[in-house]
C-alpha cells in the first residue's frame, strides 16, 4: 500500500477511536458523529479498507479504554456504544469473510 493511503487509514483509525471515546463519554452526537463519518469516508475514498473489521474493532477498544478512566460514564450510553460496536464488528467480519468462504467453496467443487 502506498504511503498516502496508509496514512489516511491510520488517520481513519484514530478518528474512529476519538469518536468512540466521545460517544462513550456521553458526548453530544454532533461531536462524535462527524468524526466517524469523516473517518469512514476517508478510509473508503483512499481505498484503504481492504478489510472492514479494523474500524469497528478500534471503536470497541476506545470504548473499553474509556471505562478504565476516572471519568463518570452513563451506563446506558456505554452499553449502547458497546452494542453498536459489537454489531458493527460482527457485520464487518461477516462481510470480510464472505469472499473467502465463496472462493473456498468454489475450489472444493472443481
mmCIF file of N, CA, C and O in Angstrom:
data_model
loop_
_atom_site.group_PDB
_atom_site.id
_atom_site.type_symbol
_atom_site.label_atom_id
_atom_site.label_comp_id
_atom_site.label_asym_id
_atom_site.label_seq_id
_atom_site.Cartn_x
_atom_site.Cartn_y
_atom_site.Cartn_z
ATOM 1 N N UNK A 1 0.854 -1.169 0.000
ATOM 2 C CA UNK A 1 0.000 0.000 0.000
ATOM 3 C C UNK A 1 0.902 1.235 0.000
ATOM 4 O O UNK A 1 1.809 1.341 0.812
ATOM 5 N N UNK A 2 0.649 2.168 -0.905
ATOM 6 C CA UNK A 2 1.445 3.398 -0.930
ATOM 7 C C UNK A 2 1.300 4.198 0.363
ATOM 8 O O UNK A 2 0.394 3.976 1.158
ATOM 9 N N UNK A 3 2.190 5.146 0.540
ATOM 10 C CA UNK A 3 2.259 5.884 1.805
ATOM 11 C C UNK A 3 1.009 6.707 2.090
ATOM 12 O O UNK A 3 0.526 6.729 3.227
ATOM 13 N N UNK A 4 0.458 7.392 1.106
ATOM 14 C CA UNK A 4 -0.702 8.264 1.355
ATOM 15 C C UNK A 4 -1.926 7.474 1.830
ATOM 16 O O UNK A 4 -2.530 7.836 2.848
ATOM 17 N N UNK A 5 -2.308 6.396 1.145
ATOM 18 C CA UNK A 5 -3.452 5.627 1.656
ATOM 19 C C UNK A 5 -3.193 5.020 3.034
ATOM 20 O O UNK A 5 -4.101 4.924 3.857
ATOM 21 N N UNK A 6 -1.952 4.639 3.287
ATOM 22 C CA UNK A 6 -1.624 4.086 4.601
ATOM 23 C C UNK A 6 -1.807 5.141 5.696
ATOM 24 O O UNK A 6 -2.357 4.869 6.755
ATOM 25 N N UNK A 7 -1.355 6.367 5.423
ATOM 26 C CA UNK A 7 -1.535 7.457 6.385
ATOM 27 C C UNK A 7 -3.015 7.783 6.583
ATOM 28 O O UNK A 7 -3.459 8.059 7.700
ATOM 29 N N UNK A 8 -3.776 7.762 5.500
ATOM 30 C CA UNK A 8 -5.213 8.017 5.616
ATOM 31 C C UNK A 8 -5.887 6.915 6.414
ATOM 32 O O UNK A 8 -6.782 7.174 7.217
ATOM 33 N N UNK A 9 -5.456 5.677 6.229
ATOM 34 C CA UNK A 9 -6.026 4.566 7.002
ATOM 35 C C UNK A 9 -5.723 4.726 8.488
ATOM 36 O O UNK A 9 -6.596 4.491 9.340
ATOM 37 N N UNK A 10 -4.518 5.140 8.814
ATOM 38 C CA UNK A 10 -4.158 5.362 10.225
ATOM 39 C C UNK A 10 -4.963 6.524 10.790
ATOM 40 O O UNK A 10 -5.465 6.457 11.915
ATOM 41 N N UNK A 11 -5.112 7.586 10.005
ATOM 42 C CA UNK A 11 -5.916 8.726 10.451
ATOM 43 C C UNK A 11 -7.364 8.309 10.664
ATOM 44 O O UNK A 11 -8.016 8.743 11.626
ATOM 45 N N UNK A 12 -7.881 7.458 9.793
ATOM 46 C CA UNK A 12 -9.251 6.978 9.941
ATOM 47 C C UNK A 12 -9.408 6.185 11.234
ATOM 48 O O UNK A 12 -10.394 6.352 11.960
ATOM 49 N N UNK A 13 -8.433 5.340 11.537
ATOM 50 C CA UNK A 13 -8.494 4.575 12.790
ATOM 51 C C UNK A 13 -8.464 5.498 13.999
ATOM 52 O O UNK A 13 -9.198 5.296 14.971
ATOM 53 N N UNK A 14 -7.628 6.520 13.936
ATOM 54 C CA UNK A 14 -7.564 7.467 15.053
ATOM 55 C C UNK A 14 -8.860 8.263 15.200
ATOM 56 O O UNK A 14 -9.317 8.519 16.322
ATOM 57 N N UNK A 15 -9.455 8.643 14.088
ATOM 58 C CA UNK A 15 -10.730 9.363 14.155
ATOM 59 C C UNK A 15 -11.841 8.478 14.697
ATOM 60 O O UNK A 15 -12.700 8.934 15.463
ATOM 61 N N UNK A 16 -11.851 7.211 14.317
ATOM 62 C CA UNK A 16 -12.847 6.282 14.855
ATOM 63 C C UNK A 16 -12.631 6.104 16.354
ATOM 64 O O UNK A 16 -13.595 6.078 17.134
ATOM 65 N N UNK A 17 -11.382 6.006 16.783
ATOM 66 C CA UNK A 17 -11.098 5.882 18.217
ATOM 67 C C UNK A 17 -11.567 7.123 18.968
ATOM 68 O O UNK A 17 -12.156 7.019 20.048
ATOM 69 N N UNK A 18 -11.329 8.296 18.396
ATOM 70 C CA UNK A 18 -11.770 9.530 19.047
ATOM 71 C C UNK A 18 -13.282 9.598 19.127
ATOM 72 O O UNK A 18 -13.850 10.003 20.152
ATOM 73 N N UNK A 19 -13.962 9.195 18.062
ATOM 74 C CA UNK A 19 -15.423 9.246 18.090
ATOM 75 C C UNK A 19 -15.988 8.216 19.060
ATOM 76 O O UNK A 19 -16.970 8.488 19.760
ATOM 77 N N UNK A 20 -15.374 7.044 19.141
ATOM 78 C CA UNK A 20 -15.816 6.041 20.118
ATOM 79 C C UNK A 20 -15.617 6.525 21.537
ATOM 80 O O UNK A 20 -16.460 6.305 22.417
ATOM 81 N N UNK A 21 -14.516 7.204 21.775
ATOM 82 C CA UNK A 21 -14.233 7.768 23.089
ATOM 83 C C UNK A 21 -15.276 8.816 23.453
ATOM 84 O O UNK A 21 -15.822 8.813 24.554
ATOM 85 N N UNK A 22 -15.559 9.725 22.534
ATOM 86 C CA UNK A 22 -16.554 10.764 22.788
ATOM 87 C C UNK A 22 -17.953 10.181 22.990
ATOM 88 O O UNK A 22 -18.704 10.633 23.852
ATOM 89 N N UNK A 23 -18.295 9.189 22.198
ATOM 90 C CA UNK A 23 -19.620 8.584 22.320
ATOM 91 C C UNK A 23 -19.785 7.901 23.672
ATOM 92 O O UNK A 23 -20.837 8.003 24.306
ATOM 93 N N UNK A 24 -18.755 7.199 24.124
ATOM 94 C CA UNK A 24 -18.837 6.512 25.414
ATOM 95 C C UNK A 24 -18.896 7.487 26.580
ATOM 96 O O UNK A 24 -19.477 7.192 27.616
ATOM 97 N N UNK A 25 -18.304 8.654 26.407
ATOM 98 C CA UNK A 25 -18.332 9.671 27.467
ATOM 99 C C UNK A 25 -19.599 10.508 27.421
ATOM 100 O O UNK A 25 -19.663 11.583 28.000
ATOM 101 N N UNK A 26 -20.593 10.031 26.728
ATOM 102 C CA UNK A 26 -21.885 10.716 26.591
ATOM 103 C C UNK A 26 -21.732 12.050 25.886
ATOM 104 O O UNK A 26 -22.468 12.998 26.182
ATOM 105 N N UNK A 27 -20.796 12.121 24.979
ATOM 106 C CA UNK A 27 -20.631 13.342 24.204
ATOM 107 C C UNK A 27 -21.810 13.533 23.262
ATOM 108 O O UNK A 27 -22.456 12.566 22.856
ATOM 109 N N UNK A 28 -22.109 14.767 22.932
ATOM 110 C CA UNK A 28 -23.216 15.003 22.017
ATOM 111 C C UNK A 28 -22.960 14.351 20.656
ATOM 112 O O UNK A 28 -21.821 14.290 20.195
ATOM 113 N N UNK A 29 -24.015 13.875 20.058
ATOM 114 C CA UNK A 29 -23.896 13.226 18.756
ATOM 115 C C UNK A 29 -23.270 14.180 17.742
ATOM 116 O O UNK A 29 -22.521 13.751 16.866
ATOM 117 N N UNK A 30 -23.543 15.456 17.882
ATOM 118 C CA UNK A 30 -22.981 16.443 16.957
ATOM 119 C C UNK A 30 -21.463 16.519 17.055
ATOM 120 O O UNK A 30 -20.809 17.020 16.148
ATOM 121 N N UNK A 31 -20.876 16.006 18.143
ATOM 122 C CA UNK A 31 -19.418 16.000 18.278
ATOM 123 C C UNK A 31 -18.798 14.756 17.661
ATOM 124 O O UNK A 31 -17.821 14.839 16.927
ATOM 125 N N UNK A 32 -19.324 13.577 17.980
ATOM 126 C CA UNK A 32 -18.643 12.361 17.558
ATOM 127 C C UNK A 32 -19.094 11.814 16.213
ATOM 128 O O UNK A 32 -18.327 11.158 15.522
ATOM 129 N N UNK A 33 -20.324 12.086 15.798
ATOM 130 C CA UNK A 33 -20.792 11.559 14.514
ATOM 131 C C UNK A 33 -20.024 12.117 13.323
ATOM 132 O O UNK A 33 -19.650 11.353 12.421
ATOM 133 N N UNK A 34 -19.726 13.429 13.271
ATOM 134 C CA UNK A 34 -18.912 13.914 12.142
ATOM 135 C C UNK A 34 -17.524 13.271 12.085
ATOM 136 O O UNK A 34 -17.015 12.988 10.998
ATOM 137 N N UNK A 35 -16.922 13.019 13.240
ATOM 138 C CA UNK A 35 -15.619 12.335 13.243
ATOM 139 C C UNK A 35 -15.737 10.941 12.637
ATOM 140 O O UNK A 35 -14.880 10.522 11.844
ATOM 141 N N UNK A 36 -16.797 10.245 13.004
ATOM 142 C CA UNK A 36 -17.000 8.889 12.489
ATOM 143 C C UNK A 36 -17.259 8.909 10.984
ATOM 144 O O UNK A 36 -16.704 8.100 10.238
ATOM 145 N N UNK A 37 -18.074 9.847 10.530
ATOM 146 C CA UNK A 37 -18.380 9.943 9.097
ATOM 147 C C UNK A 37 -17.123 10.282 8.298
ATOM 148 O O UNK A 37 -16.858 9.664 7.255
ATOM 149 N N UNK A 38 -16.342 11.222 8.783
ATOM 150 C CA UNK A 38 -15.102 11.595 8.087
ATOM 151 C C UNK A 38 -14.127 10.419 8.068
ATOM 152 O O UNK A 38 -13.465 10.162 7.054
ATOM 153 N N UNK A 39 -14.057 9.683 9.151
ATOM 154 C CA UNK A 39 -13.146 8.534 9.208
ATOM 155 C C UNK A 39 -13.527 7.467 8.193
ATOM 156 O O UNK A 39 -12.681 6.978 7.439
ATOM 157 N N UNK A 40 -14.790 7.104 8.173
ATOM 158 C CA UNK A 40 -15.231 6.055 7.240
ATOM 159 C C UNK A 40 -15.114 6.542 5.798
ATOM 160 O O UNK A 40 -14.636 5.808 4.928
ATOM 161 N N UNK A 41 -15.506 7.781 5.549
ATOM 162 C CA UNK A 41 -15.396 8.325 4.187
ATOM 163 C C UNK A 41 -13.935 8.394 3.753
ATOM 164 O O UNK A 41 -13.605 8.038 2.616
ATOM 165 N N UNK A 42 -13.060 8.828 4.641
ATOM 166 C CA UNK A 42 -11.641 8.893 4.305
ATOM 167 C C UNK A 42 -11.060 7.528 4.002
ATOM 168 O O UNK A 42 -10.280 7.362 3.053
ATOM 169 N N UNK A 43 -11.443 6.540 4.774
ATOM 170 C CA UNK A 43 -10.943 5.182 4.542
ATOM 171 C C UNK A 43 -11.455 4.626 3.221
ATOM 172 O O UNK A 43 -10.707 3.999 2.471
ATOM 173 N N UNK A 44 -12.707 4.886 2.907
ATOM 174 C CA UNK A 44 -13.278 4.373 1.662
ATOM 175 C C UNK A 44 -12.698 5.099 0.453
ATOM 176 O O UNK A 44 -12.324 4.474 -0.533
ATOM 177 N N UNK A 45 -12.604 6.421 0.529
ATOM 178 C CA UNK A 45 -12.076 7.199 -0.597
ATOM 179 C C UNK A 45 -10.620 6.843 -0.869
ATOM 180 O O UNK A 45 -10.196 6.736 -2.023
ATOM 181 N N UNK A 46 -9.854 6.631 0.172
ATOM 182 C CA UNK A 46 -8.438 6.295 -0.005
ATOM 183 C C UNK A 46 -8.254 4.865 -0.485
ATOM 184 O O UNK A 46 -7.159 4.482 -0.881
ATOM 185 N N UNK A 47 -9.303 4.082 -0.444
ATOM 186 C CA UNK A 47 -9.172 2.686 -0.836
ATOM 187 C C UNK A 47 -8.414 1.875 0.193
ATOM 188 O O UNK A 47 -7.907 0.806 -0.089
ATOM 189 N N UNK A 48 -8.350 2.409 1.408
ATOM 190 C CA UNK A 48 -7.561 1.764 2.442
ATOM 191 C C UNK A 48 -8.190 0.498 3.011
ATOM 192 O O UNK A 48 -7.475 -0.428 3.343
ATOM 193 N N UNK A 49 -9.502 0.431 3.145
ATOM 194 C CA UNK A 49 -10.019 -0.732 3.854
ATOM 195 C C UNK A 49 -10.095 -1.985 2.985
ATOM 196 O O UNK A 49 -11.127 -2.299 2.402
ATOM 197 N N UNK A 50 -8.975 -2.688 2.876
ATOM 198 C CA UNK A 50 -9.056 -3.989 2.219
ATOM 199 C C UNK A 50 -9.833 -4.945 3.104
ATOM 200 O O UNK A 50 -10.428 -5.890 2.629
ATOM 201 N N UNK A 51 -9.836 -4.660 4.376
ATOM 202 C CA UNK A 51 -10.663 -5.364 5.357
ATOM 203 C C UNK A 51 -11.452 -4.322 6.128
ATOM 204 O O UNK A 51 -10.947 -3.240 6.439
ATOM 205 N N UNK A 52 -12.681 -4.633 6.460
ATOM 206 C CA UNK A 52 -13.544 -3.675 7.149
ATOM 207 C C UNK A 52 -13.452 -3.756 8.665
ATOM 208 O O UNK A 52 -13.765 -2.800 9.353
ATOM 209 N N UNK A 53 -13.041 -4.880 9.214
ATOM 210 C CA UNK A 53 -13.137 -5.099 10.659
ATOM 211 C C UNK A 53 -12.303 -4.160 11.528
ATOM 212 O O UNK A 53 -12.671 -3.924 12.676
ATOM 213 N N UNK A 54 -11.186 -3.575 11.060
ATOM 214 C CA UNK A 54 -10.430 -2.720 11.987
ATOM 215 C C UNK A 54 -11.179 -1.492 12.488
ATOM 216 O O UNK A 54 -10.974 -1.062 13.616
ATOM 217 N N UNK A 55 -12.055 -0.903 11.667
ATOM 218 C CA UNK A 55 -12.755 0.308 12.101
ATOM 219 C C UNK A 55 -13.679 0.034 13.290
ATOM 220 O O UNK A 55 -13.586 0.715 14.313
ATOM 221 N N UNK A 56 -14.587 -0.957 13.226
ATOM 222 C CA UNK A 56 -15.408 -1.207 14.414
ATOM 223 C C UNK A 56 -14.605 -1.791 15.577
ATOM 224 O O UNK A 56 -14.951 -1.585 16.746
ATOM 225 N N UNK A 57 -13.514 -2.481 15.268
ATOM 226 C CA UNK A 57 -12.696 -3.034 16.353
ATOM 227 C C UNK A 57 -12.047 -1.916 17.156
ATOM 228 O O UNK A 57 -12.018 -1.969 18.397
ATOM 229 N N UNK A 58 -11.560 -0.892 16.493
ATOM 230 C CA UNK A 58 -10.937 0.218 17.219
ATOM 231 C C UNK A 58 -11.987 1.008 17.982
ATOM 232 O O UNK A 58 -11.714 1.561 19.045
ATOM 233 N N UNK A 59 -13.220 1.064 17.473
ATOM 234 C CA UNK A 59 -14.331 1.686 18.206
ATOM 235 C C UNK A 59 -14.517 0.962 19.537
ATOM 236 O O UNK A 59 -14.624 1.592 20.589
ATOM 237 N N UNK A 60 -14.551 -0.367 19.495
ATOM 238 C CA UNK A 60 -14.725 -1.145 20.731
ATOM 239 C C UNK A 60 -13.553 -0.954 21.681
ATOM 240 O O UNK A 60 -13.751 -0.811 22.902
ATOM 241 N N UNK A 61 -12.345 -0.943 21.156
ATOM 242 C CA UNK A 61 -11.173 -0.750 22.009
ATOM 243 C C UNK A 61 -11.220 0.611 22.689
ATOM 244 O O UNK A 61 -10.995 0.726 23.900
ATOM 245 N N UNK A 62 -11.529 1.650 21.933
ATOM 246 C CA UNK A 62 -11.602 3.001 22.512
ATOM 247 C C UNK A 62 -12.707 3.090 23.554
ATOM 248 O O UNK A 62 -12.537 3.723 24.600
ATOM 249 N N UNK A 63 -13.837 2.452 23.272
ATOM 250 C CA UNK A 63 -14.949 2.467 24.230
ATOM 251 C C UNK A 63 -14.563 1.737 25.506
ATOM 252 O O UNK A 63 -14.861 2.206 26.615
ATOM 253 N N UNK A 64 -13.904 0.612 25.372
ATOM 254 C CA UNK A 64 -13.480 -0.128 26.568
ATOM 255 C C UNK A 64 -12.398 0.618 27.343
ATOM 256 O O UNK A 64 -12.363 0.568 28.569
ATOM 257 N N UNK A 65 -11.518 1.309 26.641
ATOM 258 C CA UNK A 65 -10.473 2.069 27.331
ATOM 259 C C UNK A 65 -11.050 3.220 28.152
ATOM 260 O O UNK A 65 -10.489 3.592 29.176
ATOM 261 N N UNK A 66 -12.166 3.775 27.712
ATOM 262 C CA UNK A 66 -12.799 4.856 28.467
ATOM 263 C C UNK A 66 -13.240 4.351 29.837
ATOM 264 O O UNK A 66 -13.198 5.090 30.819
ATOM 265 N N UNK A 67 -13.605 3.085 29.917
ATOM 266 C CA UNK A 67 -14.069 2.541 31.198
ATOM 267 C C UNK A 67 -12.935 2.446 32.221
ATOM 268 O O UNK A 67 -13.200 2.314 33.409
ATOM 269 N N UNK A 68 -11.692 2.512 31.773
ATOM 270 C CA UNK A 68 -10.569 2.417 32.703
ATOM 271 C C UNK A 68 -10.181 3.766 33.295
ATOM 272 O O UNK A 68 -9.307 3.835 34.145
ATOM 273 N N UNK A 69 -10.815 4.833 32.845
ATOM 274 C CA UNK A 69 -10.508 6.169 33.352
ATOM 275 C C UNK A 69 -11.434 6.509 34.513
ATOM 276 O O UNK A 69 -12.372 5.785 34.816
ATOM 277 N N UNK A 70 -11.168 7.620 35.153
ATOM 278 C CA UNK A 70 -11.997 8.063 36.271
ATOM 279 C C UNK A 70 -13.163 8.934 35.822
ATOM 280 O O UNK A 70 -13.840 9.528 36.653
ATOM 281 N N UNK A 71 -13.385 9.016 34.532
ATOM 282 C CA UNK A 71 -14.470 9.836 34.001
ATOM 283 C C UNK A 71 -15.797 9.139 34.290
ATOM 284 O O UNK A 71 -15.950 7.945 34.012
ATOM 285 N N UNK A 72 -16.765 9.846 34.867
ATOM 286 C CA UNK A 72 -18.071 9.230 35.103
ATOM 287 C C UNK A 72 -18.768 8.933 33.765
ATOM 288 O O UNK A 72 -18.808 9.779 32.878
ATOM 289 N N UNK A 73 -19.273 7.730 33.644
ATOM 290 C CA UNK A 73 -19.914 7.294 32.409
ATOM 291 C C UNK A 73 -21.366 6.937 32.675
ATOM 292 O O UNK A 73 -21.688 6.368 33.720
ATOM 293 N N UNK A 74 -22.211 7.237 31.719
ATOM 294 C CA UNK A 74 -23.605 6.823 31.788
ATOM 295 C C UNK A 74 -23.661 5.358 31.343
ATOM 296 O O UNK A 74 -23.301 5.048 30.204
ATOM 297 N N UNK A 75 -24.103 4.452 32.208
ATOM 298 C CA UNK A 75 -24.108 3.026 31.837
ATOM 299 C C UNK A 75 -24.954 2.720 30.606
ATOM 300 O O UNK A 75 -24.603 1.843 29.820
ATOM 301 N N UNK A 76 -26.052 3.445 30.425
ATOM 302 C CA UNK A 76 -26.900 3.188 29.264
ATOM 303 C C UNK A 76 -26.184 3.576 27.972
ATOM 304 O O UNK A 76 -26.217 2.835 26.979
ATOM 305 N N UNK A 77 -25.527 4.724 27.985
ATOM 306 C CA UNK A 77 -24.800 5.177 26.796
ATOM 307 C C UNK A 77 -23.636 4.235 26.510
ATOM 308 O O UNK A 77 -23.370 3.890 25.359
ATOM 309 N N UNK A 78 -22.953 3.806 27.555
ATOM 310 C CA UNK A 78 -21.841 2.875 27.386
ATOM 311 C C UNK A 78 -22.328 1.555 26.792
ATOM 312 O O UNK A 78 -21.706 1.002 25.882
ATOM 313 N N UNK A 79 -23.452 1.053 27.291
ATOM 314 C CA UNK A 79 -23.999 -0.207 26.772
ATOM 315 C C UNK A 79 -24.387 -0.077 25.300
ATOM 316 O O UNK A 79 -24.110 -0.981 24.488
ATOM 317 N N UNK A 80 -24.995 1.039 24.942
ATOM 318 C CA UNK A 80 -25.375 1.251 23.543
ATOM 319 C C UNK A 80 -24.130 1.354 22.664
ATOM 320 O O UNK A 80 -24.088 0.788 21.567
ATOM 321 N N UNK A 81 -23.120 2.046 23.129
ATOM 322 C CA UNK A 81 -21.880 2.195 22.366
ATOM 323 C C UNK A 81 -21.196 0.837 22.165
ATOM 324 O O UNK A 81 -20.730 0.526 21.064
ATOM 325 N N UNK A 82 -21.147 0.041 23.223
ATOM 326 C CA UNK A 82 -20.545 -1.294 23.103
ATOM 327 C C UNK A 82 -21.370 -2.202 22.196
ATOM 328 O O UNK A 82 -20.818 -2.955 21.384
ATOM 329 N N UNK A 83 -22.682 -2.137 22.321
ATOM 330 C CA UNK A 83 -23.544 -2.976 21.480
ATOM 331 C C UNK A 83 -23.420 -2.578 20.012
ATOM 332 O O UNK A 83 -23.321 -3.450 19.133
ATOM 333 N N UNK A 84 -23.418 -1.282 19.744
ATOM 334 C CA UNK A 84 -23.278 -0.821 18.351
ATOM 335 C C UNK A 84 -21.933 -1.253 17.779
ATOM 336 O O UNK A 84 -21.853 -1.710 16.630
ATOM 337 N N UNK A 85 -20.870 -1.128 18.570
ATOM 338 C CA UNK A 85 -19.556 -1.561 18.112
ATOM 339 C C UNK A 85 -19.497 -3.059 17.877
ATOM 340 O O UNK A 85 -18.891 -3.521 16.900
ATOM 341 N N UNK A 86 -20.124 -3.820 18.758
ATOM 342 C CA UNK A 86 -20.139 -5.275 18.597
ATOM 343 C C UNK A 86 -20.893 -5.717 17.355
ATOM 344 O O UNK A 86 -20.434 -6.578 16.599
ATOM 345 N N UNK A 87 -22.051 -5.109 17.125
ATOM 346 C CA UNK A 87 -22.832 -5.444 15.933
ATOM 347 C C UNK A 87 -22.074 -5.037 14.674
ATOM 348 O O UNK A 87 -22.021 -5.798 13.699
ATOM 349 N N UNK A 88 -21.471 -3.864 14.697
ATOM 350 C CA UNK A 88 -20.694 -3.415 13.536
ATOM 351 C C UNK A 88 -19.505 -4.334 13.280
ATOM 352 O O UNK A 88 -19.185 -4.642 12.129
ATOM 353 N N UNK A 89 -18.862 -4.789 14.353
ATOM 354 C CA UNK A 89 -17.721 -5.698 14.190
ATOM 355 C C UNK A 89 -18.163 -7.035 13.604
ATOM 356 O O UNK A 89 -17.520 -7.561 12.689
ATOM 357 N N UNK A 90 -19.262 -7.583 14.098
ATOM 358 C CA UNK A 90 -19.763 -8.850 13.551
ATOM 359 C C UNK A 90 -20.149 -8.702 12.081
ATOM 360 O O UNK A 90 -19.856 -9.578 11.266
ATOM 361 N N UNK A 91 -20.797 -7.589 11.742
ATOM 362 C CA UNK A 91 -21.175 -7.359 10.344
ATOM 363 C C UNK A 91 -19.934 -7.218 9.463
ATOM 364 O O UNK A 91 -19.884 -7.773 8.353
ATOM 365 N N UNK A 92 -18.933 -6.498 9.942
ATOM 366 C CA UNK A 92 -17.708 -6.303 9.158
ATOM 367 C C UNK A 92 -16.958 -7.618 8.958
ATOM 368 O O UNK A 92 -16.458 -7.895 7.864
ATOM 369 N N UNK A 93 -16.894 -8.436 9.994
ATOM 370 C CA UNK A 93 -16.227 -9.739 9.862
ATOM 371 C C UNK A 93 -16.992 -10.620 8.881
ATOM 372 O O UNK A 93 -16.393 -11.312 8.050
ATOM 373 N N UNK A 94 -18.319 -10.579 8.944
ATOM 374 C CA UNK A 94 -19.123 -11.370 8.005
ATOM 375 C C UNK A 94 -18.892 -10.914 6.564
ATOM 376 O O UNK A 94 -18.739 -11.744 5.659
ATOM 377 N N UNK A 95 -18.832 -9.612 6.353
ATOM 378 C CA UNK A 95 -18.581 -9.089 5.004
ATOM 379 C C UNK A 95 -17.172 -9.463 4.548
ATOM 380 O O UNK A 95 -16.966 -9.839 3.390
ATOM 381 N N UNK A 96 -16.208 -9.386 5.448
ATOM 382 C CA UNK A 96 -14.826 -9.731 5.087
ATOM 383 C C UNK A 96 -14.667 -11.213 4.787
ATOM 384 O O UNK A 96 -13.877 -11.594 3.928
ATOM 385 N N UNK A 97 -15.395 -12.056 5.484
ATOM 386 C CA UNK A 97 -15.247 -13.492 5.281
ATOM 387 C C UNK A 97 -16.055 -14.018 4.101
ATOM 388 O O UNK A 97 -15.787 -15.122 3.621
ATOM 389 N N UNK A 98 -17.037 -13.245 3.632
ATOM 390 C CA UNK A 98 -17.877 -13.696 2.518
ATOM 391 C C UNK A 98 -17.086 -14.139 1.301
ATOM 392 O O UNK A 98 -17.233 -15.278 0.831
ATOM 393 N N UNK A 99 -16.228 -13.294 0.739
ATOM 394 C CA UNK A 99 -15.460 -13.712 -0.448
ATOM 395 C C UNK A 99 -14.517 -14.883 -0.179
ATOM 396 O O UNK A 99 -14.330 -15.739 -1.035
ATOM 397 N N UNK A 100 -13.956 -14.929 0.999
ATOM 398 C CA UNK A 100 -13.040 -16.027 1.335
ATOM 399 C C UNK A 100 -13.783 -17.347 1.347
ATOM 400 O O UNK A 100 -13.327 -18.346 0.782
ATOM 401 N N UNK A 101 -14.946 -17.348 1.970
ATOM 402 C CA UNK A 101 -15.729 -18.583 2.040
ATOM 403 C C UNK A 101 -16.271 -18.988 0.672
ATOM 404 O O UNK A 101 -16.326 -20.179 0.350
ATOM 405 N N UNK A 102 -16.653 -18.004 -0.148
ATOM 406 C CA UNK A 102 -17.122 -18.319 -1.507
ATOM 407 C C UNK A 102 -16.009 -18.924 -2.336
ATOM 408 O O UNK A 102 -16.226 -19.916 -3.055
ATOM 409 N N UNK A 103 -14.795 -18.364 -2.260
ATOM 410 C CA UNK A 103 -13.676 -18.915 -3.009
ATOM 411 C C UNK A 103 -13.336 -20.320 -2.541
ATOM 412 O O UNK A 103 -13.059 -21.197 -3.347
ATOM 413 N N UNK A 104 -13.377 -20.540 -1.266
ATOM 414 C CA UNK A 104 -13.087 -21.867 -0.730
ATOM 415 C C UNK A 104 -14.139 -22.858 -1.201
ATOM 416 O O UNK A 104 -13.825 -23.986 -1.568
ATOM 417 N N UNK A 105 -15.390 -22.414 -1.226
ATOM 418 C CA UNK A 105 -16.478 -23.294 -1.663
ATOM 419 C C UNK A 105 -16.335 -23.616 -3.152
ATOM 420 O O UNK A 105 -16.574 -24.740 -3.575
ATOM 421 N N UNK A 106 -15.939 -22.628 -3.971
ATOM 422 C CA UNK A 106 -15.748 -22.851 -5.401
ATOM 423 C C UNK A 106 -14.599 -23.792 -5.674
ATOM 424 O O UNK A 106 -14.645 -24.627 -6.562
ATOM 425 N N UNK A 107 -13.513 -23.670 -4.918
ATOM 426 C CA UNK A 107 -12.334 -24.529 -5.107
ATOM 427 C C UNK A 107 -12.643 -25.987 -4.789
ATOM 428 O O UNK A 107 -12.100 -26.868 -5.399
ATOM 429 N N UNK A 108 -13.504 -26.213 -3.826
ATOM 430 C CA UNK A 108 -13.806 -27.602 -3.467
ATOM 431 C C UNK A 108 -14.706 -28.257 -4.503
ATOM 432 O O UNK A 108 -14.709 -29.462 -4.622
ATOM 433 N N UNK A 109 -15.468 -27.487 -5.264
ATOM 434 C CA UNK A 109 -16.336 -28.047 -6.296
ATOM 435 C C UNK A 109 -15.561 -28.463 -7.543
ATOM 436 O O UNK A 109 -15.974 -29.356 -8.249
ATOM 437 N N UNK A 110 -14.475 -27.788 -7.848
ATOM 438 C CA UNK A 110 -13.760 -28.076 -9.101
ATOM 439 C C UNK A 110 -12.826 -29.224 -8.966
ATOM 440 O O UNK A 110 -12.482 -29.770 -8.018
#
